[in-house]
Amino acid sequence: MTVRSVFWGRLREQRAALVAAGVVALLVLVALAAPLLTALEGQDPTSYHPDLIDSARGGVPVGPFGGISGEHWLGVEPQTGRDLFARLVYGARVSLGVALAATVVQVVIGVAVGIAAGFGSRWVDQVLSRATDVIVALPLMVLALALMAIVPSTFPRPVLVALVIGLVAWGNMAKIVRAQTVTLKELDHVAAARLSGWGSVRIARRELLPALAAPVITYAALLVPVNITVEAALSFLGVGVKPPTASWGQMLTAADVWYQAAPQYLLYPAGALFLTVLALTVFGDGVRTALDPRAASRLRVGTGRKREARA
């Protein structure tokens, strides 16, 4: 059996991970099909509907449950009347897109720095390791706030958020890759490649990267939900995605004054964010367990002892 078939076989044995993978796939499909879904509803995320707002009550939506109707499936936004369903599905595009793009940046930088530190000379290792320690020690949110405050507002905000998260949060990935590289370079096949005259780049590409795939994929799967929450936090603090672009964090920012008068305005993005982070976390745990069968799933801690006790 190939490594790939063994991995898929182990992953299929984990029902929680499969359910989470289905939820993630559904969320990605909804994000990709956002224009089609909103066209089916007949709305868009930026159009105002002042006729659906009760100005006498401070801008609360007219009608039951926040203005839910056949034309507005989840109701409308307080004070503006923008369609909530349209903003929610378009917000999924931004939140998931930013998280995935930031993860790619983190993986690329972290893998490059980790391999260079672990496989390079002692001097290179010392310099890159100290630089990585500095990156890890820096407070992510404070540094991100500072960087985003000095960038001109004309720069595309979702792209900026993804770059900032990726550029200031690659340290842990680099540490993991460096530790694995230090172990791998002592193995016989890597030593044989060096004795054969292979260059460092060729050895890294042919011998190290395939062996690093499992830990890198595992950690990357767990980075995505973290990046989603960071994007939401930055948008909530007012330095992330700006209106009228919809994102779940930006929707939560606008909902903090409406949670009593129109609670659904807060519950929809908060629920979507919670479901996405939970599904990605469970799926990431499943990938970790499938790639490393020696590591017991965190979701099953203690169940083996319970079975033994019952036996």
PDB file of C-alpha atoms in Angstrom:
ATOM      1  CA  MET A   1       0.000   0.000   0.000  1.00  0.00           C
ATOM      2  CA  THR A   2       1.199   3.496  -0.798  1.00  0.00           C
ATOM      3  CA  VAL A   3       1.600   6.214   1.827  1.00  0.00           C
ATOM      4  CA  ARG A   4      -1.309   8.086   0.279  1.00  0.00           C
ATOM      5  CA  SER A   5      -3.681   5.134   0.506  1.00  0.00           C
ATOM      6  CA  VAL A   6      -2.646   4.480   4.119  1.00  0.00           C
ATOM      7  CA  PHE A   7      -3.317   8.118   4.996  1.00  0.00           C
ATOM      8  CA  TRP A   8      -6.783   8.121   3.417  1.00  0.00           C
ATOM      9  CA  GLY A   9      -7.591   4.821   5.095  1.00  0.00           C
ATOM     10  CA  ARG A  10      -6.684   6.189   8.530  1.00  0.00           C
ATOM     11  CA  LEU A  11      -8.561   9.430   7.875  1.00  0.00           C
ATOM     12  CA  ARG A  12     -11.714   7.557   6.859  1.00  0.00           C
ATOM     13  CA  GLU A  13     -11.694   5.754  10.211  1.00  0.00           C
ATOM     14  CA  GLN A  14     -12.239   9.069  12.022  1.00  0.00           C
ATOM     15  CA  ARG A  15     -15.896   9.962  11.739  1.00  0.00           C
ATOM     16  CA  ALA A  16     -15.539  13.336  13.440  1.00  0.00           C
ATOM     17  CA  ALA A  17     -12.840  14.368  10.968  1.00  0.00           C
ATOM     18  CA  LEU A  18     -14.974  13.247   8.019  1.00  0.00           C
ATOM     19  CA  VAL A  19     -17.970  15.235   9.255  1.00  0.00           C
ATOM     20  CA  ALA A  20     -15.732  18.250   9.795  1.00  0.00           C
ATOM     21  CA  ALA A  21     -14.292  17.837   6.298  1.00  0.00           C
ATOM     22  CA  GLY A  22     -17.823  17.830   4.900  1.00  0.00           C
ATOM     23  CA  VAL A  23     -18.646  21.023   6.783  1.00  0.00           C
ATOM     24  CA  VAL A  24     -15.453  22.682   5.535  1.00  0.00           C
ATOM     25  CA  ALA A  25     -16.195  21.602   1.969  1.00  0.00           C
ATOM     26  CA  LEU A  26     -19.725  22.998   2.257  1.00  0.00           C
ATOM     27  CA  LEU A  27     -18.420  26.325   3.583  1.00  0.00           C
ATOM     28  CA  VAL A  28     -15.892  26.580   0.767  1.00  0.00           C
ATOM     29  CA  LEU A  29     -18.609  25.758  -1.760  1.00  0.00           C
ATOM     30  CA  VAL A  30     -20.867  28.449  -0.283  1.00  0.00           C
ATOM     31  CA  ALA A  31     -18.023  30.977  -0.460  1.00  0.00           C
ATOM     32  CA  LEU A  32     -17.239  30.128  -4.080  1.00  0.00           C
ATOM     33  CA  ALA A  33     -20.911  30.150  -5.066  1.00  0.00           C
ATOM     34  CA  ALA A  34     -21.702  33.416  -3.269  1.00  0.00           C
ATOM     35  CA  PRO A  35     -22.579  35.321  -6.484  1.00  0.00           C
ATOM     36  CA  LEU A  36     -24.841  32.478  -7.623  1.00  0.00           C
ATOM     37  CA  LEU A  37     -26.577  32.176  -4.233  1.00  0.00           C
ATOM     38  CA  THR A  38     -27.214  35.908  -3.937  1.00  0.00           C
ATOM     39  CA  ALA A  39     -28.463  36.036  -7.511  1.00  0.00           C
ATOM     40  CA  LEU A  40     -30.864  33.222  -6.657  1.00  0.00           C
ATOM     41  CA  GLU A  41     -32.089  35.252  -3.704  1.00  0.00           C
ATOM     42  CA  GLY A  42     -32.214  38.371  -5.861  1.00  0.00           C
ATOM     43  CA  GLN A  43     -30.036  40.505  -3.573  1.00  0.00           C
ATOM     44  CA  ASP A  44     -26.462  41.749  -3.259  1.00  0.00           C
ATOM     45  CA  PRO A  45     -24.286  42.597  -0.226  1.00  0.00           C
ATOM     46  CA  THR A  46     -24.020  46.355  -0.759  1.00  0.00           C
ATOM     47  CA  SER A  47     -27.499  47.594  -1.729  1.00  0.00           C
ATOM     48  CA  TYR A  48     -29.360  49.636   0.888  1.00  0.00           C
ATOM     49  CA  HIS A  49     -33.057  49.105   1.607  1.00  0.00           C
ATOM     50  CA  PRO A  50     -34.190  52.081   3.721  1.00  0.00           C
ATOM     51  CA  ASP A  51     -37.843  51.076   3.285  1.00  0.00           C
ATOM     52  CA  LEU A  52     -37.166  47.954   5.403  1.00  0.00           C
ATOM     53  CA  ILE A  53     -35.846  49.971   8.355  1.00  0.00           C
ATOM     54  CA  ASP A  54     -37.985  51.442  11.116  1.00  0.00           C
ATOM     55  CA  SER A  55     -36.329  54.846  11.627  1.00  0.00           C
ATOM     56  CA  ALA A  56     -38.707  55.646  14.486  1.00  0.00           C
ATOM     57  CA  ARG A  57     -37.148  52.793  16.499  1.00  0.00           C
ATOM     58  CA  GLY A  58     -33.562  53.753  15.728  1.00  0.00           C
ATOM     59  CA  GLY A  59     -33.060  51.725  12.560  1.00  0.00           C
ATOM     60  CA  VAL A  60     -34.357  48.319  13.626  1.00  0.00           C
ATOM     61  CA  PRO A  61     -35.495  46.109  10.696  1.00  0.00           C
ATOM     62  CA  VAL A  62     -39.196  46.018   9.956  1.00  0.00           C
ATOM     63  CA  GLY A  63     -40.928  42.668  10.320  1.00  0.00           C
ATOM     64  CA  PRO A  64     -40.413  39.548  12.435  1.00  0.00           C
ATOM     65  CA  PHE A  65     -36.955  38.029  13.113  1.00  0.00           C
ATOM     66  CA  GLY A  66     -35.055  40.953  11.649  1.00  0.00           C
ATOM     67  CA  GLY A  67     -37.075  41.270   8.454  1.00  0.00           C
ATOM     68  CA  ILE A  68     -36.877  37.660   7.260  1.00  0.00           C
ATOM     69  CA  SER A  69     -38.944  37.173   4.117  1.00  0.00           C
ATOM     70  CA  GLY A  70     -38.937  35.431   0.767  1.00  0.00           C
ATOM     71  CA  GLU A  71     -36.778  38.241  -0.623  1.00  0.00           C
ATOM     72  CA  HIS A  72     -34.423  38.420   2.368  1.00  0.00           C
ATOM     73  CA  TRP A  73     -33.742  34.911   3.635  1.00  0.00           C
ATOM     74  CA  LEU A  74     -31.940  35.951   6.834  1.00  0.00           C
ATOM     75  CA  GLY A  75     -33.416  39.412   7.193  1.00  0.00           C
ATOM     76  CA  VAL A  76     -31.661  42.734   6.740  1.00  0.00           C
ATOM     77  CA  GLU A  77     -28.956  44.683   8.486  1.00  0.00           C
ATOM     78  CA  PRO A  78     -30.075  47.271  11.078  1.00  0.00           C
ATOM     79  CA  GLN A  79     -29.835  50.933  10.078  1.00  0.00           C
ATOM     80  CA  THR A  80     -28.748  50.181   6.490  1.00  0.00           C
ATOM     81  CA  GLY A  81     -31.154  47.470   5.340  1.00  0.00           C
ATOM     82  CA  ARG A  82     -28.448  45.516   3.504  1.00  0.00           C
ATOM     83  CA  ASP A  83     -29.272  41.861   2.985  1.00  0.00           C
ATOM     84  CA  LEU A  84     -27.788  39.677   5.732  1.00  0.00           C
ATOM     85  CA  PHE A  85     -27.648  36.459   3.725  1.00  0.00           C
ATOM     86  CA  ALA A  86     -25.709  38.154   0.929  1.00  0.00           C
ATOM     87  CA  ARG A  87     -23.271  39.710   3.380  1.00  0.00           C
ATOM     88  CA  LEU A  88     -22.839  36.431   5.227  1.00  0.00           C
ATOM     89  CA  VAL A  89     -21.941  34.362   2.157  1.00  0.00           C
ATOM     90  CA  TYR A  90     -19.705  37.092   0.731  1.00  0.00           C
ATOM     91  CA  GLY A  91     -18.122  37.395   4.161  1.00  0.00           C
ATOM     92  CA  ALA A  92     -17.240  33.708   3.955  1.00  0.00           C
ATOM     93  CA  ARG A  93     -15.229  34.459   0.820  1.00  0.00           C
ATOM     94  CA  VAL A  94     -13.202  37.131   2.590  1.00  0.00           C
ATOM     95  CA  SER A  95     -12.696  35.285   5.878  1.00  0.00           C
ATOM     96  CA  LEU A  96     -11.757  31.939   4.314  1.00  0.00           C
ATOM     97  CA  GLY A  97      -9.720  33.562   1.533  1.00  0.00           C
ATOM     98  CA  VAL A  98      -7.700  35.686   3.936  1.00  0.00           C
ATOM     99  CA  ALA A  99      -7.072  32.719   6.251  1.00  0.00           C
ATOM    100  CA  LEU A 100      -5.949  30.418   3.434  1.00  0.00           C
ATOM    101  CA  ALA A 101      -3.732  33.072   1.823  1.00  0.00           C
ATOM    102  CA  ALA A 102      -2.121  33.909   5.175  1.00  0.00           C
ATOM    103  CA  THR A 103      -1.496  30.204   5.799  1.00  0.00           C
ATOM    104  CA  VAL A 104       0.241  29.851   2.423  1.00  0.00           C
ATOM    105  CA  VAL A 105       2.527  32.799   3.255  1.00  0.00           C
ATOM    106  CA  GLN A 106       3.314  31.317   6.665  1.00  0.00           C
ATOM    107  CA  VAL A 107       4.092  27.909   5.185  1.00  0.00           C
ATOM    108  CA  VAL A 108       6.340  29.262   2.426  1.00  0.00           C
ATOM    109  CA  ILE A 109       8.370  31.500   4.730  1.00  0.00           C
ATOM    110  CA  GLY A 110       8.424  29.040   7.622  1.00  0.00           C
ATOM    111  CA  VAL A 111       9.549  26.084   5.496  1.00  0.00           C
ATOM    112  CA  ALA A 112      12.248  28.130   3.733  1.00  0.00           C
ATOM    113  CA  VAL A 113      13.650  29.568   6.968  1.00  0.00           C
ATOM    114  CA  GLY A 114      13.364  26.265   8.849  1.00  0.00           C
ATOM    115  CA  ILE A 115      15.205  24.247   6.201  1.00  0.00           C
ATOM    116  CA  ALA A 116      17.897  26.913   5.817  1.00  0.00           C
ATOM    117  CA  ALA A 117      18.440  27.012   9.586  1.00  0.00           C
ATOM    118  CA  GLY A 118      18.406  23.256  10.106  1.00  0.00           C
ATOM    119  CA  PHE A 119      20.479  22.323   7.064  1.00  0.00           C
ATOM    120  CA  GLY A 120      22.790  25.329   6.908  1.00  0.00           C
ATOM    121  CA  SER A 121      26.018  26.072   8.704  1.00  0.00           C
ATOM    122  CA  ARG A 122      26.230  26.769  12.410  1.00  0.00           C
ATOM    123  CA  TRP A 123      26.417  30.519  11.772  1.00  0.00           C
ATOM    124  CA  VAL A 124      23.359  30.487   9.505  1.00  0.00           C
ATOM    125  CA  ASP A 125      21.461  28.409  12.048  1.00  0.00           C
ATOM    126  CA  GLN A 126      22.262  30.852  14.851  1.00  0.00           C
ATOM    127  CA  VAL A 127      21.200  33.929  12.867  1.00  0.00           C
ATOM    128  CA  LEU A 128      17.956  32.432  11.549  1.00  0.00           C
ATOM    129  CA  SER A 129      17.049  30.827  14.877  1.00  0.00           C
ATOM    130  CA  ARG A 130      17.468  34.129  16.738  1.00  0.00           C
ATOM    131  CA  ALA A 131      15.415  35.927  14.077  1.00  0.00           C
ATOM    132  CA  THR A 132      12.704  33.278  14.454  1.00  0.00           C
ATOM    133  CA  ASP A 133      12.737  33.690  18.232  1.00  0.00           C
ATOM    134  CA  VAL A 134      12.178  37.427  17.788  1.00  0.00           C
ATOM    135  CA  ILE A 135       9.224  36.823  15.429  1.00  0.00           C
ATOM    136  CA  VAL A 136       7.651  34.337  17.840  1.00  0.00           C
ATOM    137  CA  ALA A 137       8.115  36.669  20.806  1.00  0.00           C
ATOM    138  CA  LEU A 138       6.500  39.661  19.092  1.00  0.00           C
ATOM    139  CA  PRO A 139       2.806  40.146  19.982  1.00  0.00           C
ATOM    140  CA  LEU A 140       0.908  39.301  16.806  1.00  0.00           C
ATOM    141  CA  MET A 141      -2.076  41.588  17.312  1.00  0.00           C
ATOM    142  CA  VAL A 142      -0.019  44.629  18.352  1.00  0.00           C
ATOM    143  CA  LEU A 143       2.389  44.255  15.432  1.00  0.00           C
ATOM    144  CA  ALA A 144      -0.453  43.661  12.989  1.00  0.00           C
ATOM    145  CA  LEU A 145      -2.276  46.744  14.254  1.00  0.00           C
ATOM    146  CA  ALA A 146       0.871  48.841  13.824  1.00  0.00           C
ATOM    147  CA  LEU A 147       1.586  47.596  10.313  1.00  0.00           C
ATOM    148  CA  MET A 148      -1.976  48.012   9.085  1.00  0.00           C
ATOM    149  CA  ALA A 149      -2.221  51.511  10.532  1.00  0.00           C
ATOM    150  CA  ILE A 150       0.652  52.824   8.385  1.00  0.00           C
ATOM    151  CA  VAL A 151      -0.395  51.247   5.076  1.00  0.00           C
ATOM    152  CA  PRO A 152      -2.379  53.567   2.761  1.00  0.00           C
ATOM    153  CA  SER A 153      -6.112  52.913   2.678  1.00  0.00           C
ATOM    154  CA  THR A 154      -5.967  52.474  -1.100  1.00  0.00           C
ATOM    155  CA  PHE A 155      -4.212  49.111  -0.702  1.00  0.00           C
ATOM    156  CA  PRO A 156      -6.715  46.211  -0.988  1.00  0.00           C
ATOM    157  CA  ARG A 157      -7.611  45.432   2.596  1.00  0.00           C
ATOM    158  CA  PRO A 158      -8.176  41.643   2.354  1.00  0.00           C
ATOM    159  CA  VAL A 159      -4.793  41.248   0.631  1.00  0.00           C
ATOM    160  CA  LEU A 160      -3.155  43.434   3.266  1.00  0.00           C
ATOM    161  CA  VAL A 161      -4.682  41.441   6.146  1.00  0.00           C
ATOM    162  CA  ALA A 162      -3.479  38.152   4.626  1.00  0.00           C
ATOM    163  CA  LEU A 163       0.045  39.502   4.073  1.00  0.00           C
ATOM    164  CA  VAL A 164       0.310  40.990   7.561  1.00  0.00           C
ATOM    165  CA  ILE A 165      -0.849  37.796   9.268  1.00  0.00           C
ATOM    166  CA  GLY A 166       1.468  35.676   7.134  1.00  0.00           C
ATOM    167  CA  LEU A 167       4.502  37.929   7.550  1.00  0.00           C
ATOM    168  CA  VAL A 168       4.321  38.214  11.345  1.00  0.00           C
ATOM    169  CA  ALA A 169       3.210  34.684  12.271  1.00  0.00           C
ATOM    170  CA  TRP A 170       5.542  32.271  10.474  1.00  0.00           C
ATOM    171  CA  GLY A 171       7.865  31.710  13.445  1.00  0.00           C
ATOM    172  CA  ASN A 172       6.287  28.550  14.863  1.00  0.00           C
ATOM    173  CA  MET A 173       6.231  26.901  11.433  1.00  0.00           C
ATOM    174  CA  ALA A 174       9.945  27.688  11.025  1.00  0.00           C
ATOM    175  CA  LYS A 175      10.728  26.186  14.436  1.00  0.00           C
ATOM    176  CA  ILE A 176       8.867  22.954  13.621  1.00  0.00           C
ATOM    177  CA  VAL A 177      10.575  22.613  10.238  1.00  0.00           C
ATOM    178  CA  ARG A 178      14.022  23.363  11.670  1.00  0.00           C
ATOM    179  CA  ALA A 179      13.642  20.706  14.386  1.00  0.00           C
ATOM    180  CA  GLN A 180      12.553  18.123  11.821  1.00  0.00           C
ATOM    181  CA  THR A 181      15.354  19.107   9.428  1.00  0.00           C
ATOM    182  CA  VAL A 182      18.027  18.726  12.115  1.00  0.00           C
ATOM    183  CA  THR A 183      16.816  15.157  12.656  1.00  0.00           C
ATOM    184  CA  LEU A 184      16.439  14.322   8.967  1.00  0.00           C
ATOM    185  CA  LYS A 185      19.890  15.529   7.905  1.00  0.00           C
ATOM    186  CA  GLU A 186      21.500  12.864  10.105  1.00  0.00           C
ATOM    187  CA  LEU A 187      19.732  10.025   8.290  1.00  0.00           C
ATOM    188  CA  ASP A 188      21.679   7.750   5.955  1.00  0.00           C
ATOM    189  CA  HIS A 189      19.925   8.680   2.726  1.00  0.00           C
ATOM    190  CA  VAL A 190      20.566  12.403   3.280  1.00  0.00           C
ATOM    191  CA  ALA A 191      24.207  11.732   4.154  1.00  0.00           C
ATOM    192  CA  ALA A 192      24.527   9.590   1.031  1.00  0.00           C
ATOM    193  CA  ALA A 193      23.110  12.400  -1.084  1.00  0.00           C
ATOM    194  CA  ARG A 194      25.668  14.818   0.337  1.00  0.00           C
ATOM    195  CA  LEU A 195      28.518  12.389  -0.315  1.00  0.00           C
ATOM    196  CA  SER A 196      27.280  11.997  -3.884  1.00  0.00           C
ATOM    197  CA  GLY A 197      27.909  15.689  -4.467  1.00  0.00           C
ATOM    198  CA  TRP A 198      24.330  16.914  -4.464  1.00  0.00           C
ATOM    199  CA  GLY A 199      23.867  20.588  -3.730  1.00  0.00           C
ATOM    200  CA  SER A 200      21.904  21.848  -0.746  1.00  0.00           C
ATOM    201  CA  VAL A 201      18.954  22.947  -2.866  1.00  0.00           C
ATOM    202  CA  ARG A 202      18.682  19.553  -4.563  1.00  0.00           C
ATOM    203  CA  ILE A 203      18.936  17.696  -1.256  1.00  0.00           C
ATOM    204  CA  ALA A 204      16.252  19.926   0.269  1.00  0.00           C
ATOM    205  CA  ARG A 205      13.943  19.406  -2.704  1.00  0.00           C
ATOM    206  CA  ARG A 206      14.492  15.668  -3.194  1.00  0.00           C
ATOM    207  CA  GLU A 207      15.170  14.376   0.317  1.00  0.00           C
ATOM    208  CA  LEU A 208      13.932  16.846   2.932  1.00  0.00           C
ATOM    209  CA  LEU A 209      10.697  18.295   1.551  1.00  0.00           C
ATOM    210  CA  PRO A 210       8.964  14.917   1.037  1.00  0.00           C
ATOM    211  CA  ALA A 211       9.785  13.906   4.614  1.00  0.00           C
ATOM    212  CA  LEU A 212       8.605  17.281   5.930  1.00  0.00           C
ATOM    213  CA  ALA A 213       5.234  17.056   4.188  1.00  0.00           C
ATOM    214  CA  ALA A 214       3.442  15.372   7.103  1.00  0.00           C
ATOM    215  CA  PRO A 215       4.311  17.867   9.874  1.00  0.00           C
ATOM    216  CA  VAL A 216       3.914  20.854   7.551  1.00  0.00           C
ATOM    217  CA  ILE A 217       0.459  19.772   6.329  1.00  0.00           C
ATOM    218  CA  THR A 218      -0.604  18.958   9.875  1.00  0.00           C
ATOM    219  CA  TYR A 219       0.400  22.334  11.283  1.00  0.00           C
ATOM    220  CA  ALA A 220      -0.962  24.206   8.253  1.00  0.00           C
ATOM    221  CA  ALA A 221      -4.369  22.581   8.757  1.00  0.00           C
ATOM    222  CA  LEU A 222      -4.396  23.886  12.324  1.00  0.00           C
ATOM    223  CA  LEU A 223      -3.216  27.360  11.264  1.00  0.00           C
ATOM    224  CA  VAL A 224      -6.262  28.070   9.099  1.00  0.00           C
ATOM    225  CA  PRO A 225      -8.786  28.375  11.977  1.00  0.00           C
ATOM    226  CA  VAL A 226      -6.300  30.480  13.949  1.00  0.00           C
ATOM    227  CA  ASN A 227      -5.934  32.851  10.997  1.00  0.00           C
ATOM    228  CA  ILE A 228      -9.702  33.109  10.630  1.00  0.00           C
ATOM    229  CA  THR A 229     -10.010  34.277  14.232  1.00  0.00           C
ATOM    230  CA  VAL A 230      -7.110  36.736  13.790  1.00  0.00           C
ATOM    231  CA  GLU A 231      -8.785  38.241  10.711  1.00  0.00           C
ATOM    232  CA  ALA A 232     -12.046  38.518  12.616  1.00  0.00           C
ATOM    233  CA  ALA A 233     -10.270  40.164  15.549  1.00  0.00           C
ATOM    234  CA  LEU A 234      -8.498  42.691  13.308  1.00  0.00           C
ATOM    235  CA  SER A 235     -11.751  43.545  11.558  1.00  0.00           C
ATOM    236  CA  PHE A 236     -13.506  43.775  14.920  1.00  0.00           C
ATOM    237  CA  LEU A 237     -10.866  46.267  16.080  1.00  0.00           C
ATOM    238  CA  GLY A 238     -11.506  48.369  12.983  1.00  0.00           C
ATOM    239  CA  VAL A 239      -8.198  47.863  11.160  1.00  0.00           C
ATOM    240  CA  GLY A 240      -9.131  44.841   9.061  1.00  0.00           C
ATOM    241  CA  VAL A 241     -11.595  44.648   6.216  1.00  0.00           C
ATOM    242  CA  LYS A 242     -13.442  47.919   5.765  1.00  0.00           C
ATOM    243  CA  PRO A 243     -17.098  48.480   4.756  1.00  0.00           C
ATOM    244  CA  PRO A 244     -18.779  48.004   2.398  1.00  0.00           C
ATOM    245  CA  THR A 245     -16.721  44.796   1.922  1.00  0.00           C
ATOM    246  CA  ALA A 246     -18.354  42.063   3.961  1.00  0.00           C
ATOM    247  CA  SER A 247     -16.409  39.872   6.360  1.00  0.00           C
ATOM    248  CA  TRP A 248     -17.558  38.054   9.472  1.00  0.00           C
ATOM    249  CA  GLY A 249     -15.270  40.104  11.691  1.00  0.00           C
ATOM    250  CA  GLN A 250     -16.484  43.363  10.172  1.00  0.00           C
ATOM    251  CA  MET A 251     -20.094  42.250  10.653  1.00  0.00           C
ATOM    252  CA  LEU A 252     -19.389  41.517  14.316  1.00  0.00           C
ATOM    253  CA  THR A 253     -17.894  44.988  14.668  1.00  0.00           C
ATOM    254  CA  ALA A 254     -21.058  46.623  13.384  1.00  0.00           C
ATOM    255  CA  ALA A 255     -23.278  44.312  15.460  1.00  0.00           C
ATOM    256  CA  ASP A 256     -21.879  45.189  18.873  1.00  0.00           C
ATOM    257  CA  VAL A 257     -24.445  47.977  19.353  1.00  0.00           C
ATOM    258  CA  TRP A 258     -27.378  45.956  17.996  1.00  0.00           C
ATOM    259  CA  TYR A 259     -27.165  42.706  19.946  1.00  0.00           C
ATOM    260  CA  GLN A 260     -30.195  43.609  22.067  1.00  0.00           C
ATOM    261  CA  ALA A 261     -32.439  45.242  19.480  1.00  0.00           C
ATOM    262  CA  ALA A 262     -31.508  42.862  16.626  1.00  0.00           C
ATOM    263  CA  PRO A 263     -29.685  39.825  18.103  1.00  0.00           C
ATOM    264  CA  GLN A 264     -29.717  37.891  14.818  1.00  0.00           C
ATOM    265  CA  TYR A 265     -27.312  40.453  13.363  1.00  0.00           C
ATOM    266  CA  LEU A 266     -24.732  39.250  15.894  1.00  0.00           C
ATOM    267  CA  LEU A 267     -25.686  35.577  15.976  1.00  0.00           C
ATOM    268  CA  TYR A 268     -25.327  34.887  12.227  1.00  0.00           C
ATOM    269  CA  PRO A 269     -21.648  35.900  11.773  1.00  0.00           C
ATOM    270  CA  ALA A 270     -20.705  34.639  15.250  1.00  0.00           C
ATOM    271  CA  GLY A 271     -22.330  31.274  14.536  1.00  0.00           C
ATOM    272  CA  ALA A 272     -20.657  31.009  11.122  1.00  0.00           C
ATOM    273  CA  LEU A 273     -17.283  31.875  12.632  1.00  0.00           C
ATOM    274  CA  PHE A 274     -17.696  29.352  15.458  1.00  0.00           C
ATOM    275  CA  LEU A 275     -18.790  26.574  13.084  1.00  0.00           C
ATOM    276  CA  THR A 276     -15.914  27.225  10.688  1.00  0.00           C
ATOM    277  CA  VAL A 277     -13.238  27.320  13.374  1.00  0.00           C
ATOM    278  CA  LEU A 278     -14.627  24.189  15.052  1.00  0.00           C
ATOM    279  CA  ALA A 279     -14.810  22.244  11.778  1.00  0.00           C
ATOM    280  CA  LEU A 280     -11.298  23.258  10.707  1.00  0.00           C
ATOM    281  CA  THR A 281      -9.876  22.427  14.133  1.00  0.00           C
ATOM    282  CA  VAL A 282     -11.468  18.960  14.187  1.00  0.00           C
ATOM    283  CA  PHE A 283     -10.372  18.300  10.606  1.00  0.00           C
ATOM    284  CA  GLY A 284      -6.835  19.465  11.382  1.00  0.00           C
ATOM    285  CA  ASP A 285      -6.727  17.108  14.350  1.00  0.00           C
ATOM    286  CA  GLY A 286      -7.885  14.273  12.093  1.00  0.00           C
ATOM    287  CA  VAL A 287      -5.176  15.026   9.548  1.00  0.00           C
ATOM    288  CA  ARG A 288      -2.565  15.097  12.312  1.00  0.00           C
ATOM    289  CA  THR A 289      -3.677  11.733  13.642  1.00  0.00           C
ATOM    290  CA  ALA A 290      -3.845  10.136  10.184  1.00  0.00           C
ATOM    291  CA  LEU A 291      -0.360  11.329   9.286  1.00  0.00           C
ATOM    292  CA  ASP A 292       1.091  10.314  12.653  1.00  0.00           C
ATOM    293  CA  PRO A 293      -0.722   7.190  13.920  1.00  0.00           C
ATOM    294  CA  ARG A 294       1.439   7.146  17.067  1.00  0.00           C
ATOM    295  CA  ALA A 295      -0.216  10.382  18.238  1.00  0.00           C
ATOM    296  CA  ALA A 296      -3.564   9.762  19.905  1.00  0.00           C
ATOM    297  CA  SER A 297      -6.283  12.123  18.838  1.00  0.00           C
ATOM    298  CA  ARG A 298      -6.941  14.908  21.312  1.00  0.00           C
ATOM    299  CA  LEU A 299     -10.622  14.266  20.729  1.00  0.00           C
ATOM    300  CA  ARG A 300     -10.318  10.769  22.202  1.00  0.00           C
ATOM    301  CA  VAL A 301      -8.134  11.380  25.210  1.00  0.00           C
ATOM    302  CA  GLY A 302      -9.164   9.058  28.020  1.00  0.00           C
ATOM    303  CA  THR A 303     -11.516   6.844  26.026  1.00  0.00           C
ATOM    304  CA  GLY A 304      -9.026   4.001  25.902  1.00  0.00           C
ATOM    305  CA  ARG A 305      -8.733   3.956  29.673  1.00  0.00           C
ATOM    306  CA  LYS A 306     -12.521   3.948  30.025  1.00  0.00           C
ATOM    307  CA  ARG A 307     -12.774   0.912  27.742  1.00  0.00           C
ATOM    308  CA  GLU A 308     -10.104  -0.885  29.784  1.00  0.00           C
ATOM    309  CA  ALA A 309     -11.927  -0.034  33.016  1.00  0.00           C
ATOM    310  CA  ARG A 310     -15.207  -1.364  31.662  1.00  0.00           C
ATOM    311  CA  ALA A 311     -13.485  -4.529  30.488  1.00  0.00           C
TER     312      ALA A 311
END
